[in-house]
Every structure is written in C-alpha cells, then in structure tokens.
Amino acid sequence: MRLYKEAHALADTLGAQYLAQRGIPTDLAHSNGARYHSRFPFKLTAAPAVVFPIYSGDRSGYLVGLSARFLCPERDTAGEKQRAAGKPSWGLFGTRGVANVPEIVIAEAPIDALSLAAAGIPAFATCGASNLRFFPKLYGAKTVICAFDLDAEPTTQARIKTAMDRLKDEHVGRVVWLKPPGNGLKDWNAVLRNYGSAGLARYLRQAGAKCRPTVLGWLDHGDSVESAPNSLDEDAVCIAASYESIAKPAVSQFGHQTGPTCRSV
C-alpha cells in the first residue's frame, strides 16, 4: 500500500514523541509495524499521523488497510482523531504473539492493543468494535475477551451489542467483555497513562480473577506495582447479565466509577 510505503520508521519522529506521551515505547510500536506519516490524507489536505498496518483477517498476511492516528487533531483535522485507508474492515491490527496466548484479546483501536501489549497482553484491534466476524473461524474454542472502550453513545452501544451477540452465537468458545474502570478512564490507553504498564497489568489481573471461570490467569505476576487501581468492587467485575447496565456505573472501592468490568456474555 502506497501510504504505508511512504511512511517513515518511528525513531526520532514526531510520531514517536506522540506515542511516548501516551505511554507507548517506540520499540514496542515499531516492532508491531507502526510508522510515522508526515502528510496522511485528510479531506482536501493532509496532516501528520502515526499509522498502523491492518492485515487480512484470513491469515494470508496481506496488508489490506491502515489506521491513522492524527498527532494534532484540534489544529489539523477539525478534531477528527482517526482515519482509515484501504479496506480496514477486511482485516485486523495485531501485536506480536497475539495468536499464541491461551485466550484471544480484542481491543478497538491499535493504540489500545499496544497499551495492552505494554502490560504483557498481546491483543488484536478491530479498528471498530463491530468488526468481529473473523474470530469464530480462526480461533475455534479459545476464549475471546472483548476489551472494548466504555462509550456512552447509544448508537455505539447498540453496534457493540449486535456484534457481540453475533460473536456469541457463532463462536463455540466462551466470550467475555472486559471493561476499563471508567470515570475518565474509558479505554486502555487512559489506564496506561495514569497507572503505567504495571498498574494496567494489575488491574487486568484483578478483573480477570473476578470472572467465573477466571480469565487472564497466564498474565505474568512478577511485576511490582506502586501506583495502580486498588481492589475492584466485588459486584462490578464479572456478571452473567444483560447489557442494560453498560451505562449505569457502580462505584468501586478505589474511588472510580466503573461499569461491570468483566462480563460473561
């Protein structure tokens, strides 16, 4: 794809600075295919962006699209933070080792997948929460953990619910929804920026441990955490329930408002 070939390696670029500000190490992003494009197309103009490769969801290895994250959306793109090129719905962004762990973890945006990778969890990004159709065919009976953003927008909620209902019907394995804490921490990159990779890992372990059966038991326990969300609300972590409580947060023991954090569906 021409736009990806035009992009530069991240080191010593504004793209690397942008990712560093969001807690993503340059080496981690580079090793997972992220590049810097100084003039990514936007309407009739262009703007600097970090670009993430999207490869075919059928494991053929073809580059089918790009997901671009603009560096200065307020200045350059009228507030629009992301834009895609090619055929992003035909594939996925994935971090190294994502198919080799016991459970399949899916985030929405590449920067969230990289945030989870920084905490020791390889992850896919669908570049849109409704793009889940590849997983039943590719990953058999593996548990699929949908680590989507918290989003109060009703249209987005409805699209996520529809996609997850379809995934639940088609996938022979278990499907779990693992949610960020909320109260300003609506996605995994926000948790990473506030608590660091060790704090994010601790939060994920706690949330996974509350599921029945548990998930993410393979996540490394060797890190030392000084600053992290405290223990989770017993009732706000993994519930076999309807989607009605998505927009009705509960208050956890560590002071954040959070919806059900890990839910079997």
PDB file of C-alpha atoms in Angstrom:
ATOM      1  CA  MET A   1       0.000   0.000   0.000  1.00  0.00           C
ATOM      2  CA  ARG A   2       1.470   3.318  -1.130  1.00  0.00           C
ATOM      3  CA  LEU A   3       0.708   5.277   2.052  1.00  0.00           C
ATOM      4  CA  TYR A   4       2.429   2.670   4.215  1.00  0.00           C
ATOM      5  CA  LYS A   5       5.495   2.622   1.963  1.00  0.00           C
ATOM      6  CA  GLU A   6       5.665   6.418   2.168  1.00  0.00           C
ATOM      7  CA  ALA A   7       5.642   6.348   5.976  1.00  0.00           C
ATOM      8  CA  HIS A   8       8.887   6.556   7.960  1.00  0.00           C
ATOM      9  CA  ALA A   9      10.283   4.456  10.783  1.00  0.00           C
ATOM     10  CA  LEU A  10       9.163   5.915  14.122  1.00  0.00           C
ATOM     11  CA  ALA A  11      12.539   6.626  15.744  1.00  0.00           C
ATOM     12  CA  ASP A  12      13.284  10.344  16.215  1.00  0.00           C
ATOM     13  CA  THR A  13       9.985  11.475  14.698  1.00  0.00           C
ATOM     14  CA  LEU A  14       7.015  13.443  15.978  1.00  0.00           C
ATOM     15  CA  GLY A  15       5.137  10.152  15.868  1.00  0.00           C
ATOM     16  CA  ALA A  16       7.495   8.635  18.428  1.00  0.00           C
ATOM     17  CA  GLN A  17       7.048  11.693  20.656  1.00  0.00           C
ATOM     18  CA  TYR A  18       3.277  11.408  20.390  1.00  0.00           C
ATOM     19  CA  LEU A  19       3.276   7.724  21.349  1.00  0.00           C
ATOM     20  CA  ALA A  20       5.725   8.329  24.217  1.00  0.00           C
ATOM     21  CA  GLN A  21       3.318  10.917  25.624  1.00  0.00           C
ATOM     22  CA  ARG A  22       0.687   8.193  25.587  1.00  0.00           C
ATOM     23  CA  GLY A  23       2.921   5.696  27.373  1.00  0.00           C
ATOM     24  CA  ILE A  24       3.778   3.596  24.298  1.00  0.00           C
ATOM     25  CA  PRO A  25       7.527   2.864  23.898  1.00  0.00           C
ATOM     26  CA  THR A  26       8.928   3.465  20.422  1.00  0.00           C
ATOM     27  CA  ASP A  27      10.450  -0.022  20.232  1.00  0.00           C
ATOM     28  CA  LEU A  28       7.119  -1.658  21.066  1.00  0.00           C
ATOM     29  CA  ALA A  29       5.242   0.355  18.448  1.00  0.00           C
ATOM     30  CA  HIS A  30       7.949  -0.132  15.799  1.00  0.00           C
ATOM     31  CA  SER A  31       8.135  -3.892  16.344  1.00  0.00           C
ATOM     32  CA  ASN A  32       4.389  -4.076  15.739  1.00  0.00           C
ATOM     33  CA  GLY A  33       4.500  -2.181  12.459  1.00  0.00           C
ATOM     34  CA  ALA A  34       3.601   1.373  13.495  1.00  0.00           C
ATOM     35  CA  ARG A  35       5.129   4.117  11.325  1.00  0.00           C
ATOM     36  CA  TYR A  36       5.069   7.903  11.035  1.00  0.00           C
ATOM     37  CA  HIS A  37       3.475   9.655   8.058  1.00  0.00           C
ATOM     38  CA  SER A  38       4.075  13.401   7.834  1.00  0.00           C
ATOM     39  CA  ARG A  39       1.193  14.032   5.392  1.00  0.00           C
ATOM     40  CA  PHE A  40      -1.584  11.487   5.807  1.00  0.00           C
ATOM     41  CA  PRO A  41      -4.565  12.475   3.629  1.00  0.00           C
ATOM     42  CA  PHE A  42      -7.461  14.249   5.297  1.00  0.00           C
ATOM     43  CA  LYS A  43     -10.224  15.586   3.053  1.00  0.00           C
ATOM     44  CA  LEU A  44      -8.550  18.182   0.791  1.00  0.00           C
ATOM     45  CA  THR A  45      -5.425  18.496   2.916  1.00  0.00           C
ATOM     46  CA  ALA A  46      -3.031  16.252   4.879  1.00  0.00           C
ATOM     47  CA  ALA A  47      -1.738  16.016   8.423  1.00  0.00           C
ATOM     48  CA  PRO A  48       0.976  14.221  10.440  1.00  0.00           C
ATOM     49  CA  ALA A  49      -0.132  10.876  11.839  1.00  0.00           C
ATOM     50  CA  VAL A  50       1.032   7.577  13.282  1.00  0.00           C
ATOM     51  CA  VAL A  51      -0.142   4.769  11.009  1.00  0.00           C
ATOM     52  CA  PHE A  52      -0.858   1.179  11.998  1.00  0.00           C
ATOM     53  CA  PRO A  53      -0.998  -1.696   9.483  1.00  0.00           C
ATOM     54  CA  ILE A  54      -4.140  -3.778   9.093  1.00  0.00           C
ATOM     55  CA  TYR A  55      -3.553  -7.275   7.758  1.00  0.00           C
ATOM     56  CA  SER A  56      -6.077  -9.621   6.217  1.00  0.00           C
ATOM     57  CA  GLY A  57      -8.226 -11.427   8.755  1.00  0.00           C
ATOM     58  CA  ASP A  58      -7.872 -14.737   6.917  1.00  0.00           C
ATOM     59  CA  ARG A  59      -4.190 -15.087   7.995  1.00  0.00           C
ATOM     60  CA  SER A  60      -2.974 -14.693   4.413  1.00  0.00           C
ATOM     61  CA  GLY A  61      -0.674 -11.898   5.542  1.00  0.00           C
ATOM     62  CA  TYR A  62      -1.848  -9.320   3.008  1.00  0.00           C
ATOM     63  CA  LEU A  63      -1.777  -5.657   4.012  1.00  0.00           C
ATOM     64  CA  VAL A  64      -5.370  -4.530   3.401  1.00  0.00           C
ATOM     65  CA  GLY A  65      -5.562  -1.164   5.139  1.00  0.00           C
ATOM     66  CA  LEU A  66      -4.179   1.408   7.540  1.00  0.00           C
ATOM     67  CA  SER A  67      -5.485   3.017  10.692  1.00  0.00           C
ATOM     68  CA  ALA A  68      -4.086   6.536  11.179  1.00  0.00           C
ATOM     69  CA  ARG A  69      -3.969   8.466  14.443  1.00  0.00           C
ATOM     70  CA  PHE A  70      -3.520  12.211  13.864  1.00  0.00           C
ATOM     71  CA  LEU A  71      -0.999  13.934  16.127  1.00  0.00           C
ATOM     72  CA  CYS A  72      -2.743  17.322  16.418  1.00  0.00           C
ATOM     73  CA  PRO A  73      -6.431  16.788  15.584  1.00  0.00           C
ATOM     74  CA  GLU A  74      -7.594  20.094  17.061  1.00  0.00           C
ATOM     75  CA  ARG A  75      -5.145  22.002  14.870  1.00  0.00           C
ATOM     76  CA  ASP A  76      -5.080  19.899  11.710  1.00  0.00           C
ATOM     77  CA  THR A  77      -8.222  17.835  11.261  1.00  0.00           C
ATOM     78  CA  ALA A  78     -11.118  19.724  12.867  1.00  0.00           C
ATOM     79  CA  GLY A  79     -10.966  17.444  15.896  1.00  0.00           C
ATOM     80  CA  GLU A  80     -11.071  14.176  13.959  1.00  0.00           C
ATOM     81  CA  LYS A  81      -8.596  11.886  15.732  1.00  0.00           C
ATOM     82  CA  GLN A  82      -8.514   8.874  13.422  1.00  0.00           C
ATOM     83  CA  ARG A  83      -8.924   7.989   9.780  1.00  0.00           C
ATOM     84  CA  ALA A  84      -8.587   4.749   7.840  1.00  0.00           C
ATOM     85  CA  ALA A  85      -7.272   3.949   4.373  1.00  0.00           C
ATOM     86  CA  GLY A  86      -7.745   0.889   2.205  1.00  0.00           C
ATOM     87  CA  LYS A  87     -10.151  -1.809   3.382  1.00  0.00           C
ATOM     88  CA  PRO A  88      -9.852  -1.845   7.193  1.00  0.00           C
ATOM     89  CA  SER A  89     -12.988  -3.969   7.621  1.00  0.00           C
ATOM     90  CA  TRP A  90     -11.205  -6.774   5.766  1.00  0.00           C
ATOM     91  CA  GLY A  91      -8.606  -7.255   8.468  1.00  0.00           C
ATOM     92  CA  LEU A  92      -7.121  -6.623  11.891  1.00  0.00           C
ATOM     93  CA  PHE A  93      -4.196  -4.976  13.620  1.00  0.00           C
ATOM     94  CA  GLY A  94      -2.404  -7.384  15.940  1.00  0.00           C
ATOM     95  CA  THR A  95       0.570  -7.246  18.287  1.00  0.00           C
ATOM     96  CA  ARG A  96       3.310  -9.874  18.411  1.00  0.00           C
ATOM     97  CA  GLY A  97       2.299 -13.237  19.857  1.00  0.00           C
ATOM     98  CA  VAL A  98      -1.418 -12.466  19.782  1.00  0.00           C
ATOM     99  CA  ALA A  99      -2.382 -15.864  18.366  1.00  0.00           C
ATOM    100  CA  ASN A 100      -0.095 -17.818  20.691  1.00  0.00           C
ATOM    101  CA  VAL A 101      -1.602 -17.000  24.099  1.00  0.00           C
ATOM    102  CA  PRO A 102      -4.327 -19.132  25.723  1.00  0.00           C
ATOM    103  CA  GLU A 103      -7.070 -16.533  25.195  1.00  0.00           C
ATOM    104  CA  ILE A 104      -7.757 -14.110  22.346  1.00  0.00           C
ATOM    105  CA  VAL A 105      -7.931 -10.476  23.465  1.00  0.00           C
ATOM    106  CA  ILE A 106      -9.592  -7.873  21.225  1.00  0.00           C
ATOM    107  CA  ALA A 107      -9.412  -4.091  21.640  1.00  0.00           C
ATOM    108  CA  GLU A 108     -10.956  -1.420  19.432  1.00  0.00           C
ATOM    109  CA  ALA A 109      -8.039   0.834  18.417  1.00  0.00           C
ATOM    110  CA  PRO A 110      -4.412  -0.094  17.676  1.00  0.00           C
ATOM    111  CA  ILE A 111      -3.212   2.245  20.428  1.00  0.00           C
ATOM    112  CA  ASP A 112      -5.309   0.253  22.916  1.00  0.00           C
ATOM    113  CA  ALA A 113      -3.883  -3.023  21.609  1.00  0.00           C
ATOM    114  CA  LEU A 114      -0.382  -1.577  22.093  1.00  0.00           C
ATOM    115  CA  SER A 115      -1.338  -0.416  25.600  1.00  0.00           C
ATOM    116  CA  LEU A 116      -2.397  -3.960  26.482  1.00  0.00           C
ATOM    117  CA  ALA A 117       0.808  -5.301  24.910  1.00  0.00           C
ATOM    118  CA  ALA A 118       2.810  -2.932  27.138  1.00  0.00           C
ATOM    119  CA  ALA A 119       1.132  -4.643  30.100  1.00  0.00           C
ATOM    120  CA  GLY A 120       2.054  -8.109  28.804  1.00  0.00           C
ATOM    121  CA  ILE A 121      -1.141  -8.969  26.928  1.00  0.00           C
ATOM    122  CA  PRO A 122      -0.868  -9.404  23.141  1.00  0.00           C
ATOM    123  CA  ALA A 123      -4.050  -8.130  21.527  1.00  0.00           C
ATOM    124  CA  PHE A 124      -5.883  -7.585  18.278  1.00  0.00           C
ATOM    125  CA  ALA A 125      -7.510  -4.296  17.337  1.00  0.00           C
ATOM    126  CA  THR A 126     -10.617  -4.379  15.185  1.00  0.00           C
ATOM    127  CA  CYS A 127     -10.407  -0.657  14.287  1.00  0.00           C
ATOM    128  CA  GLY A 128     -14.109  -0.566  15.138  1.00  0.00           C
ATOM    129  CA  ALA A 129     -15.795  -2.712  17.778  1.00  0.00           C
ATOM    130  CA  SER A 130     -18.280  -4.278  15.364  1.00  0.00           C
ATOM    131  CA  ASN A 131     -15.609  -5.975  13.226  1.00  0.00           C
ATOM    132  CA  LEU A 132     -15.613  -9.387  14.945  1.00  0.00           C
ATOM    133  CA  ARG A 133     -16.514 -11.786  12.150  1.00  0.00           C
ATOM    134  CA  PHE A 134     -13.035 -13.333  11.768  1.00  0.00           C
ATOM    135  CA  PHE A 135     -12.696 -14.778  15.252  1.00  0.00           C
ATOM    136  CA  PRO A 136     -15.116 -17.742  15.241  1.00  0.00           C
ATOM    137  CA  LYS A 137     -13.447 -19.187  12.129  1.00  0.00           C
ATOM    138  CA  LEU A 138      -9.851 -18.607  13.209  1.00  0.00           C
ATOM    139  CA  TYR A 139      -9.749 -19.438  16.903  1.00  0.00           C
ATOM    140  CA  GLY A 140     -12.064 -22.378  17.475  1.00  0.00           C
ATOM    141  CA  ALA A 141     -12.862 -22.984  21.128  1.00  0.00           C
ATOM    142  CA  LYS A 142     -10.491 -20.363  22.592  1.00  0.00           C
ATOM    143  CA  THR A 143     -11.999 -17.853  24.992  1.00  0.00           C
ATOM    144  CA  VAL A 144     -12.420 -14.481  23.278  1.00  0.00           C
ATOM    145  CA  ILE A 145     -12.016 -11.453  25.573  1.00  0.00           C
ATOM    146  CA  CYS A 146     -13.578  -8.305  24.120  1.00  0.00           C
ATOM    147  CA  ALA A 147     -11.635  -5.468  25.757  1.00  0.00           C
ATOM    148  CA  PHE A 148     -13.673  -2.620  24.297  1.00  0.00           C
ATOM    149  CA  ASP A 149     -13.852   1.028  25.317  1.00  0.00           C
ATOM    150  CA  LEU A 150     -16.553   2.441  27.533  1.00  0.00           C
ATOM    151  CA  ASP A 151     -18.776   4.511  25.289  1.00  0.00           C
ATOM    152  CA  ALA A 152     -21.994   6.171  26.407  1.00  0.00           C
ATOM    153  CA  GLU A 153     -23.093   6.941  22.829  1.00  0.00           C
ATOM    154  CA  PRO A 154     -26.267   4.876  22.253  1.00  0.00           C
ATOM    155  CA  THR A 155     -25.518   4.111  18.593  1.00  0.00           C
ATOM    156  CA  THR A 156     -22.095   2.734  19.506  1.00  0.00           C
ATOM    157  CA  GLN A 157     -23.566   0.689  22.354  1.00  0.00           C
ATOM    158  CA  ALA A 158     -26.114  -0.823  20.003  1.00  0.00           C
ATOM    159  CA  ARG A 159     -23.466  -1.673  17.396  1.00  0.00           C
ATOM    160  CA  ILE A 160     -21.272  -3.357  20.016  1.00  0.00           C
ATOM    161  CA  LYS A 161     -24.202  -5.345  21.403  1.00  0.00           C
ATOM    162  CA  THR A 162     -25.180  -6.554  17.936  1.00  0.00           C
ATOM    163  CA  ALA A 163     -21.612  -7.579  17.088  1.00  0.00           C
ATOM    164  CA  MET A 164     -21.094  -9.398  20.390  1.00  0.00           C
ATOM    165  CA  ASP A 165     -24.429 -11.203  20.131  1.00  0.00           C
ATOM    166  CA  ARG A 166     -23.393 -12.450  16.696  1.00  0.00           C
ATOM    167  CA  LEU A 167     -19.971 -13.478  18.023  1.00  0.00           C
ATOM    168  CA  LYS A 168     -21.565 -15.340  20.920  1.00  0.00           C
ATOM    169  CA  ASP A 169     -23.852 -17.222  18.514  1.00  0.00           C
ATOM    170  CA  GLU A 170     -21.084 -18.159  16.059  1.00  0.00           C
ATOM    171  CA  HIS A 171     -18.131 -18.822  18.373  1.00  0.00           C
ATOM    172  CA  VAL A 172     -18.003 -22.223  20.062  1.00  0.00           C
ATOM    173  CA  GLY A 173     -15.772 -20.912  22.849  1.00  0.00           C
ATOM    174  CA  ARG A 174     -16.553 -18.544  25.678  1.00  0.00           C
ATOM    175  CA  VAL A 175     -16.997 -14.785  25.074  1.00  0.00           C
ATOM    176  CA  VAL A 176     -16.181 -12.284  27.836  1.00  0.00           C
ATOM    177  CA  TRP A 177     -16.408  -8.494  27.945  1.00  0.00           C
ATOM    178  CA  LEU A 178     -13.533  -6.954  29.921  1.00  0.00           C
ATOM    179  CA  LYS A 179     -14.126  -3.262  30.592  1.00  0.00           C
ATOM    180  CA  PRO A 180     -11.918  -0.321  31.665  1.00  0.00           C
ATOM    181  CA  PRO A 181     -12.561   1.313  35.063  1.00  0.00           C
ATOM    182  CA  GLY A 182     -14.487   4.352  33.819  1.00  0.00           C
ATOM    183  CA  ASN A 183     -14.622   7.805  35.442  1.00  0.00           C
ATOM    184  CA  GLY A 184     -12.289   9.322  32.878  1.00  0.00           C
ATOM    185  CA  LEU A 185     -10.530   6.018  32.171  1.00  0.00           C
ATOM    186  CA  LYS A 186     -12.698   4.887  29.294  1.00  0.00           C
ATOM    187  CA  ASP A 187     -10.044   2.992  27.326  1.00  0.00           C
ATOM    188  CA  TRP A 188      -6.860   1.021  27.988  1.00  0.00           C
ATOM    189  CA  ASN A 189      -4.525   3.784  26.893  1.00  0.00           C
ATOM    190  CA  ALA A 190      -6.056   6.081  29.510  1.00  0.00           C
ATOM    191  CA  VAL A 191      -5.358   3.438  32.195  1.00  0.00           C
ATOM    192  CA  LEU A 192      -1.794   3.034  30.906  1.00  0.00           C
ATOM    193  CA  ARG A 193      -1.155   6.793  31.008  1.00  0.00           C
ATOM    194  CA  ASN A 194      -2.491   7.093  34.543  1.00  0.00           C
ATOM    195  CA  TYR A 195      -1.043   3.949  36.135  1.00  0.00           C
ATOM    196  CA  GLY A 196       1.769   2.728  33.880  1.00  0.00           C
ATOM    197  CA  SER A 197       2.144  -0.744  32.402  1.00  0.00           C
ATOM    198  CA  ALA A 198       2.465  -2.443  35.805  1.00  0.00           C
ATOM    199  CA  GLY A 199      -0.663  -0.745  37.104  1.00  0.00           C
ATOM    200  CA  LEU A 200      -2.606  -1.715  33.988  1.00  0.00           C
ATOM    201  CA  ALA A 201      -1.408  -5.321  34.359  1.00  0.00           C
ATOM    202  CA  ARG A 202      -2.553  -5.376  37.973  1.00  0.00           C
ATOM    203  CA  TYR A 203      -5.993  -4.033  37.065  1.00  0.00           C
ATOM    204  CA  LEU A 204      -6.368  -6.652  34.334  1.00  0.00           C
ATOM    205  CA  ARG A 205      -5.329  -9.472  36.674  1.00  0.00           C
ATOM    206  CA  GLN A 206      -7.840  -8.333  39.274  1.00  0.00           C
ATOM    207  CA  ALA A 207     -10.626  -8.060  36.730  1.00  0.00           C
ATOM    208  CA  GLY A 208      -9.797 -11.435  35.187  1.00  0.00           C
ATOM    209  CA  ALA A 209      -9.721 -13.104  38.596  1.00  0.00           C
ATOM    210  CA  LYS A 210     -13.279 -11.972  39.285  1.00  0.00           C
ATOM    211  CA  CYS A 211     -14.664 -13.757  36.231  1.00  0.00           C
ATOM    212  CA  ARG A 212     -16.128 -17.200  36.707  1.00  0.00           C
ATOM    213  CA  PRO A 213     -14.262 -19.117  35.364  1.00  0.00           C
ATOM    214  CA  THR A 214     -11.312 -16.762  35.640  1.00  0.00           C
ATOM    215  CA  VAL A 215      -9.545 -15.285  32.618  1.00  0.00           C
ATOM    216  CA  LEU A 216      -6.020 -13.923  32.062  1.00  0.00           C
ATOM    217  CA  GLY A 217      -4.575 -16.355  34.580  1.00  0.00           C
ATOM    218  CA  TRP A 218      -1.494 -16.626  32.350  1.00  0.00           C
ATOM    219  CA  LEU A 219      -0.621 -12.915  32.759  1.00  0.00           C
ATOM    220  CA  ASP A 220       2.778 -12.532  34.462  1.00  0.00           C
ATOM    221  CA  HIS A 221       2.532 -11.894  38.202  1.00  0.00           C
ATOM    222  CA  GLY A 222       6.160 -10.842  38.590  1.00  0.00           C
ATOM    223  CA  ASP A 223       5.759  -7.071  38.364  1.00  0.00           C
ATOM    224  CA  SER A 224       5.869  -4.703  41.349  1.00  0.00           C
ATOM    225  CA  VAL A 225       3.097  -2.148  41.445  1.00  0.00           C
ATOM    226  CA  GLU A 226       3.272   1.014  43.487  1.00  0.00           C
ATOM    227  CA  SER A 227       0.561   3.060  41.778  1.00  0.00           C
ATOM    228  CA  ALA A 228      -2.451   1.207  40.464  1.00  0.00           C
ATOM    229  CA  PRO A 229      -6.203   0.981  40.883  1.00  0.00           C
ATOM    230  CA  ASN A 230      -6.971  -0.680  44.197  1.00  0.00           C
ATOM    231  CA  SER A 231      -9.037  -3.847  44.539  1.00  0.00           C
ATOM    232  CA  LEU A 232     -12.190  -3.931  42.452  1.00  0.00           C
ATOM    233  CA  ASP A 233     -15.776  -3.803  43.583  1.00  0.00           C
ATOM    234  CA  GLU A 234     -16.877  -7.403  44.150  1.00  0.00           C
ATOM    235  CA  ASP A 235     -20.146  -6.828  42.310  1.00  0.00           C
ATOM    236  CA  ALA A 236     -18.747  -4.741  39.468  1.00  0.00           C
ATOM    237  CA  VAL A 237     -16.389  -7.139  37.797  1.00  0.00           C
ATOM    238  CA  CYS A 238     -17.804 -10.223  36.090  1.00  0.00           C
ATOM    239  CA  ILE A 239     -21.550 -10.697  35.808  1.00  0.00           C
ATOM    240  CA  ALA A 240     -23.559 -13.005  33.605  1.00  0.00           C
ATOM    241  CA  ALA A 241     -26.185 -10.382  32.831  1.00  0.00           C
ATOM    242  CA  SER A 242     -27.834  -8.360  30.106  1.00  0.00           C
ATOM    243  CA  TYR A 243     -26.287  -5.287  28.507  1.00  0.00           C
ATOM    244  CA  GLU A 244     -28.641  -2.934  30.335  1.00  0.00           C
ATOM    245  CA  SER A 245     -26.081  -1.895  32.948  1.00  0.00           C
ATOM    246  CA  ILE A 246     -23.477  -0.660  30.415  1.00  0.00           C
ATOM    247  CA  ALA A 247     -24.406   2.972  31.002  1.00  0.00           C
ATOM    248  CA  LYS A 248     -25.124   2.567  34.720  1.00  0.00           C
ATOM    249  CA  PRO A 249     -21.757   2.694  36.525  1.00  0.00           C
ATOM    250  CA  ALA A 250     -21.221   1.464  40.040  1.00  0.00           C
ATOM    251  CA  VAL A 251     -18.707   2.960  42.483  1.00  0.00           C
ATOM    252  CA  SER A 252     -15.741   0.715  43.173  1.00  0.00           C
ATOM    253  CA  GLN A 253     -13.612   0.520  46.295  1.00  0.00           C
ATOM    254  CA  PHE A 254     -10.820   2.539  44.693  1.00  0.00           C
ATOM    255  CA  GLY A 255     -12.978   5.581  44.064  1.00  0.00           C
ATOM    256  CA  HIS A 256     -13.502   5.259  40.308  1.00  0.00           C
ATOM    257  CA  GLN A 257     -16.882   4.854  38.762  1.00  0.00           C
ATOM    258  CA  THR A 258     -16.973   1.679  36.775  1.00  0.00           C
ATOM    259  CA  GLY A 259     -19.471  -0.390  34.885  1.00  0.00           C
ATOM    260  CA  PRO A 260     -19.298  -4.192  35.113  1.00  0.00           C
ATOM    261  CA  THR A 261     -15.654  -4.788  34.349  1.00  0.00           C
ATOM    262  CA  CYS A 262     -15.625  -8.409  33.245  1.00  0.00           C
ATOM    263  CA  ARG A 263     -18.822  -9.945  31.980  1.00  0.00           C
ATOM    264  CA  SER A 264     -19.533 -13.354  30.513  1.00  0.00           C
ATOM    265  CA  VAL A 265     -21.991 -12.993  27.646  1.00  0.00           C
TER     266      VAL A 265
END
